[in-house]
Amino acid sequence: MRALKKFFCVVMICIFGCFAYCVEGSALFSNTHFYLGKRAIEQWLAQTGISLSEDEMRAFLSGLVYADIGRFRFDKESGVESDSEEFAKILLQNAETSVEKWFAIGVFIHVLQDSQTGAFLSAVFEETSGYPRYIMNCSLLDNYFIKKVGSGISNEFLDRFNFEQVSAGMDMKSLSQMLGVPEDKIKPAVINILSKHTANFAATYKLFLPIRLIKMAYQSVNLELSEDDIREQAANAVGSCIITAAFADKSDIPEERVLKIEAKSSELVGLCKSKLDTFSSIITKNDYI
């Protein structure tokens, strides 16, 4: 078990090396975004008396996750980071329905959450120096929230997960030698995790992917995408965090650390609710198509 854990640790570090933002520890992982955003929107709706349709809620929660859709390809090709306020504004400008608007708002909340990553991790884990430690801490948080909710996130595109694209820059030969694992066994190990997750699809939260909106948003920054392009990157964004959460699955979090997670979560949820207030002029209009 120890050797297996070490194996996945190194694989995850290599895979997530493709995430430029991870080097500085400036971003949370997908299940954490989802849980904190879900808690914030539910509290905010209860306080404001505003009601959302099931599709609008699903769009908001999906925006929290798909804000990272550009990480493995689109960011480089467009010159715009998908998890930025700049891109969130582009999405909102191109939104034609209330569902699409709520997706864009989810991206805005994702960006806010990312801005608090350093403070969150430092308060909870104290020891946050180094890239491997950052990966472990975020993976532990993701797995904690999955267990708290009782399920993780997923989509129907995981069979499109592009290991070569996600692991670009990984030295497979050196990794194989370091672990004493045949080079041709690394990719199957990762795909096996995703296959098991897909088999349990009914027990996961199924995300909504607004292909028209994403396609139009990227067109506005001179990047032409096909629907298949978007589905593939949706698979990469979600699949990567499924893998890291699976790696952390057997790790226990001490009770004193759980208390810190809950305290810091409440603080960040409060910030998210304040951010939602800034969209009142948009979301209370009855001009949705």
Coordinates of C-alpha atoms in Angstrom, one line a residue:
M1 CA 0.0 0.0 0.0
R2 CA 2.9 2.4 0.8
A3 CA 4.5 1.7 -2.6
L4 CA 1.2 2.3 -4.3
K5 CA 0.6 5.6 -2.4
K6 CA 4.1 6.8 -3.4
F7 CA 3.4 5.8 -7.0
F8 CA 0.2 7.9 -7.2
C9 CA 1.8 10.7 -5.3
V10 CA 4.6 11.1 -8.0
V11 CA 2.1 10.6 -10.8
M12 CA -0.2 13.3 -9.5
I13 CA 2.7 15.7 -9.0
C14 CA 3.8 15.2 -12.5
I15 CA 0.3 15.4 -14.0
F16 CA -0.6 18.6 -12.1
G17 CA 2.7 20.1 -13.2
C18 CA 0.8 21.1 -16.3
F19 CA -1.3 23.5 -14.2
A20 CA 0.6 26.7 -14.3
Y21 CA -1.3 28.1 -11.3
C22 CA -0.4 25.2 -9.1
V23 CA 3.3 26.1 -8.9
E24 CA 2.5 29.0 -6.6
G25 CA -0.3 27.2 -4.8
S26 CA -2.9 29.7 -6.0
A27 CA -5.8 27.4 -6.8
L28 CA -8.1 25.0 -5.1
F29 CA -9.2 21.7 -6.7
S30 CA -12.6 21.1 -8.3
N31 CA -14.5 19.3 -5.5
T32 CA -13.5 22.0 -3.0
H33 CA -14.7 24.7 -5.3
F34 CA -18.0 22.8 -5.8
Y35 CA -18.6 22.2 -2.1
L36 CA -17.9 25.7 -1.0
G37 CA -19.9 27.2 -3.9
K38 CA -22.8 25.0 -3.2
R39 CA -22.9 25.9 0.4
A40 CA -22.6 29.6 -0.4
I41 CA -25.4 29.7 -3.0
E42 CA -27.8 27.7 -0.8
Q43 CA -27.2 30.1 2.1
W44 CA -27.4 33.2 -0.2
L45 CA -30.7 32.1 -1.7
A46 CA -32.2 31.4 1.7
Q47 CA -31.2 34.9 2.8
T48 CA -32.3 36.8 -0.3
G49 CA -35.5 34.9 -1.0
I50 CA -34.4 34.5 -4.6
S51 CA -35.2 31.1 -6.2
L52 CA -33.3 29.3 -9.0
S53 CA -34.6 26.6 -11.3
E54 CA -32.8 23.3 -11.2
D55 CA -31.1 24.1 -14.5
E56 CA -29.8 27.5 -13.2
M57 CA -28.5 25.9 -10.0
R58 CA -26.7 23.1 -12.0
A59 CA -25.2 25.7 -14.3
F60 CA -23.8 27.7 -11.4
L61 CA -22.3 24.7 -9.7
S62 CA -20.8 23.6 -13.1
G63 CA -19.3 27.0 -13.6
L64 CA -17.4 26.5 -10.3
V65 CA -15.7 23.5 -11.9
Y66 CA -15.4 24.3 -15.5
A67 CA -13.6 27.6 -14.8
D68 CA -10.5 25.4 -15.2
I69 CA -11.5 24.1 -18.7
G70 CA -8.7 26.1 -20.4
R71 CA -5.9 24.8 -18.3
F72 CA -4.5 22.1 -20.5
R73 CA -4.9 23.7 -23.9
F74 CA -7.2 26.8 -24.3
D75 CA -5.3 29.1 -22.0
K76 CA -2.2 28.8 -24.2
E77 CA -4.0 29.1 -27.5
S78 CA -6.2 32.0 -26.5
G79 CA -3.9 34.0 -24.3
V80 CA -6.7 34.2 -21.7
E81 CA -6.9 32.2 -18.5
S82 CA -10.2 30.5 -18.2
D83 CA -10.2 30.9 -14.4
S84 CA -9.8 34.7 -14.5
E85 CA -12.2 37.6 -14.1
E86 CA -11.4 38.6 -17.6
F87 CA -12.8 35.3 -19.0
A88 CA -15.7 35.3 -16.6
K89 CA -16.7 38.7 -17.9
I90 CA -16.4 37.4 -21.5
L91 CA -18.7 34.5 -20.6
L92 CA -21.2 36.9 -19.0
Q93 CA -21.2 39.1 -22.1
N94 CA -21.9 36.2 -24.3
A95 CA -24.6 34.6 -22.1
E96 CA -28.0 34.6 -23.7
T97 CA -30.1 32.8 -21.1
S98 CA -30.4 32.8 -17.3
V99 CA -28.8 29.3 -17.3
E100 CA -25.7 30.6 -19.1
K101 CA -25.6 33.7 -16.9
W102 CA -25.5 31.5 -13.8
F103 CA -22.7 29.5 -15.3
A104 CA -20.7 32.6 -15.7
I105 CA -21.4 33.7 -12.2
G106 CA -20.1 30.3 -11.0
V107 CA -16.8 31.1 -12.8
F108 CA -16.6 34.5 -11.0
I109 CA -17.1 32.7 -7.6
H110 CA -14.4 30.1 -8.6
V111 CA -11.9 33.0 -9.2
L112 CA -12.7 34.5 -5.8
Q113 CA -12.1 31.2 -4.1
D114 CA -8.8 30.8 -5.9
S115 CA -7.7 34.1 -4.6
Q116 CA -8.1 32.8 -1.0
T117 CA -6.2 29.6 -1.6
G118 CA -2.9 30.5 0.2
A119 CA -4.7 31.8 3.3
F120 CA -7.0 28.8 3.4
L121 CA -4.2 26.2 3.2
S122 CA -2.0 28.0 5.6
A123 CA -4.7 28.3 8.2
V124 CA -5.7 24.6 7.9
F125 CA -2.4 22.8 7.2
E126 CA 0.2 25.2 8.5
E127 CA 3.0 23.4 6.6
T128 CA 2.4 24.5 3.0
S129 CA 5.8 25.0 1.6
G130 CA 6.7 23.1 -1.6
Y131 CA 4.8 21.9 -4.6
P132 CA 4.3 18.3 -3.5
R133 CA 2.9 19.5 -0.2
Y134 CA 0.5 21.9 -2.0
I135 CA -0.7 19.0 -4.1
M136 CA -1.3 16.8 -1.1
N137 CA -3.1 19.5 0.9
C138 CA -5.5 20.3 -2.0
S139 CA -6.1 16.6 -2.6
L140 CA -6.9 16.0 1.1
L141 CA -9.4 18.9 1.0
D142 CA -11.1 17.6 -2.1
N143 CA -11.4 14.1 -0.6
Y144 CA -12.7 15.6 2.7
F145 CA -15.5 17.4 1.0
I146 CA -16.4 14.4 -1.2
K147 CA -16.9 12.4 1.9
K148 CA -18.8 15.2 3.6
V149 CA -21.2 15.5 0.7
G150 CA -21.3 11.8 0.0
S151 CA -20.4 12.0 -3.7
G152 CA -18.1 13.7 -6.0
I153 CA -18.4 15.5 -9.3
S154 CA -18.4 13.9 -12.8
N155 CA -19.4 14.3 -16.4
E156 CA -20.2 12.0 -19.3
F157 CA -17.0 12.8 -21.2
L158 CA -14.4 11.0 -19.1
D159 CA -13.7 8.5 -22.0
R160 CA -12.3 11.5 -23.8
F161 CA -9.6 12.1 -21.1
N162 CA -6.4 12.9 -22.9
F163 CA -3.6 11.5 -20.8
E164 CA -0.9 12.6 -23.2
Q165 CA -2.2 16.2 -23.2
V166 CA -2.6 16.4 -19.5
S167 CA 0.8 14.8 -18.7
A168 CA 2.7 16.8 -21.4
G169 CA 6.2 17.5 -20.1
M170 CA 6.2 14.4 -17.9
D171 CA 9.5 12.4 -18.3
M172 CA 7.9 9.0 -18.4
K173 CA 11.2 7.1 -18.6
S174 CA 12.6 8.8 -15.6
L175 CA 9.4 8.4 -13.7
S176 CA 9.3 4.7 -14.5
Q177 CA 12.9 4.3 -13.2
M178 CA 12.2 6.3 -10.1
L179 CA 9.2 4.1 -9.1
G180 CA 10.4 0.8 -10.5
V181 CA 7.1 0.6 -12.4
P182 CA 7.1 -0.2 -16.1
E183 CA 6.5 2.9 -18.2
D184 CA 3.6 1.3 -20.0
K185 CA 1.8 0.8 -16.7
I186 CA 1.5 4.5 -15.7
K187 CA -1.2 5.5 -18.1
P188 CA -3.4 2.4 -17.5
A189 CA -3.2 3.1 -13.7
V190 CA -4.7 6.6 -14.3
I191 CA -7.3 5.4 -16.8
N192 CA -8.3 2.6 -14.4
I193 CA -9.2 5.2 -11.7
L194 CA -11.4 7.1 -14.3
S195 CA -13.0 3.9 -15.4
K196 CA -14.0 3.0 -11.9
H197 CA -15.4 6.5 -11.4
T198 CA -17.4 6.2 -14.6
A199 CA -18.9 2.9 -13.5
N200 CA -20.2 4.8 -10.4
F201 CA -21.5 7.7 -12.5
A202 CA -25.0 7.4 -11.1
A203 CA -23.8 8.3 -7.6
T204 CA -22.0 11.4 -8.7
Y205 CA -23.1 15.0 -9.4
K206 CA -23.4 15.4 -13.2
L207 CA -22.1 18.7 -14.4
F208 CA -23.6 20.8 -17.1
L209 CA -21.4 21.9 -20.0
P210 CA -22.7 25.0 -21.9
I211 CA -21.0 24.3 -25.2
R212 CA -22.5 27.2 -27.1
L213 CA -21.5 29.7 -24.5
I214 CA -17.9 28.4 -24.2
K215 CA -17.5 28.3 -27.9
M216 CA -18.8 31.9 -28.4
A217 CA -16.6 33.2 -25.5
Y218 CA -13.5 31.7 -27.1
Q219 CA -14.5 33.0 -30.5
S220 CA -14.5 36.5 -29.0
V221 CA -10.8 36.0 -28.2
N222 CA -10.1 34.6 -31.7
L223 CA -10.0 30.9 -30.8
E224 CA -12.2 28.7 -32.9
L225 CA -13.2 25.5 -31.1
S226 CA -15.2 22.4 -32.1
E227 CA -17.7 20.8 -29.7
D228 CA -15.4 17.9 -29.4
D229 CA -12.5 20.2 -28.4
I230 CA -14.7 21.5 -25.5
R231 CA -15.8 18.1 -24.4
E232 CA -12.2 16.8 -24.3
Q233 CA -11.1 19.6 -22.1
A234 CA -14.1 19.2 -19.9
A235 CA -12.9 15.6 -19.4
N236 CA -9.4 16.7 -18.7
A237 CA -10.4 19.3 -16.1
V238 CA -12.7 16.9 -14.2
G239 CA -10.7 13.8 -14.7
S240 CA -7.5 15.3 -13.2
C241 CA -9.2 16.1 -9.9
I242 CA -11.0 12.8 -9.8
I243 CA -7.5 11.2 -9.9
T244 CA -6.0 13.3 -7.1
A245 CA -9.0 12.8 -4.9
A246 CA -8.7 9.1 -5.4
F247 CA -5.1 9.2 -4.4
A248 CA -6.0 10.9 -1.1
D249 CA -8.9 8.6 -0.4
K250 CA -7.2 6.5 2.3
S251 CA -5.8 9.5 4.2
D252 CA -7.3 10.5 7.5
I253 CA -7.6 14.1 8.6
P254 CA -7.1 14.7 12.4
E255 CA -10.1 16.2 14.2
E256 CA -8.3 19.4 15.1
R257 CA -7.6 19.9 11.4
V258 CA -11.2 19.2 10.5
L259 CA -12.2 22.0 12.9
K260 CA -9.9 24.3 11.0
I261 CA -11.3 23.3 7.7
E262 CA -14.8 24.0 8.8
A263 CA -13.9 27.4 10.3
K264 CA -12.0 28.5 7.2
S265 CA -14.8 27.1 5.0
S266 CA -17.4 29.3 6.8
E267 CA -15.2 32.3 6.3
L268 CA -14.8 31.7 2.6
V269 CA -18.5 30.9 2.1
G270 CA -19.2 34.3 3.6
L271 CA -16.9 36.0 1.0
C272 CA -18.7 34.1 -1.7
K273 CA -22.1 35.3 -0.5
S274 CA -20.8 38.9 -0.6
K275 CA -19.6 38.4 -4.1
L276 CA -23.0 37.0 -5.1
D277 CA -24.6 40.2 -3.9
T278 CA -22.7 42.1 -6.6
F279 CA -24.7 40.2 -9.3
S280 CA -28.1 41.2 -7.9
S281 CA -28.8 43.7 -10.7
I282 CA -28.2 40.9 -13.3
I283 CA -29.9 38.0 -11.7
T284 CA -33.1 39.7 -10.5
K285 CA -34.0 41.0 -14.0
N286 CA -36.9 39.3 -15.7
D287 CA -35.3 39.5 -19.1
Y288 CA -34.0 36.0 -19.5
I289 CA -34.5 34.3 -22.8

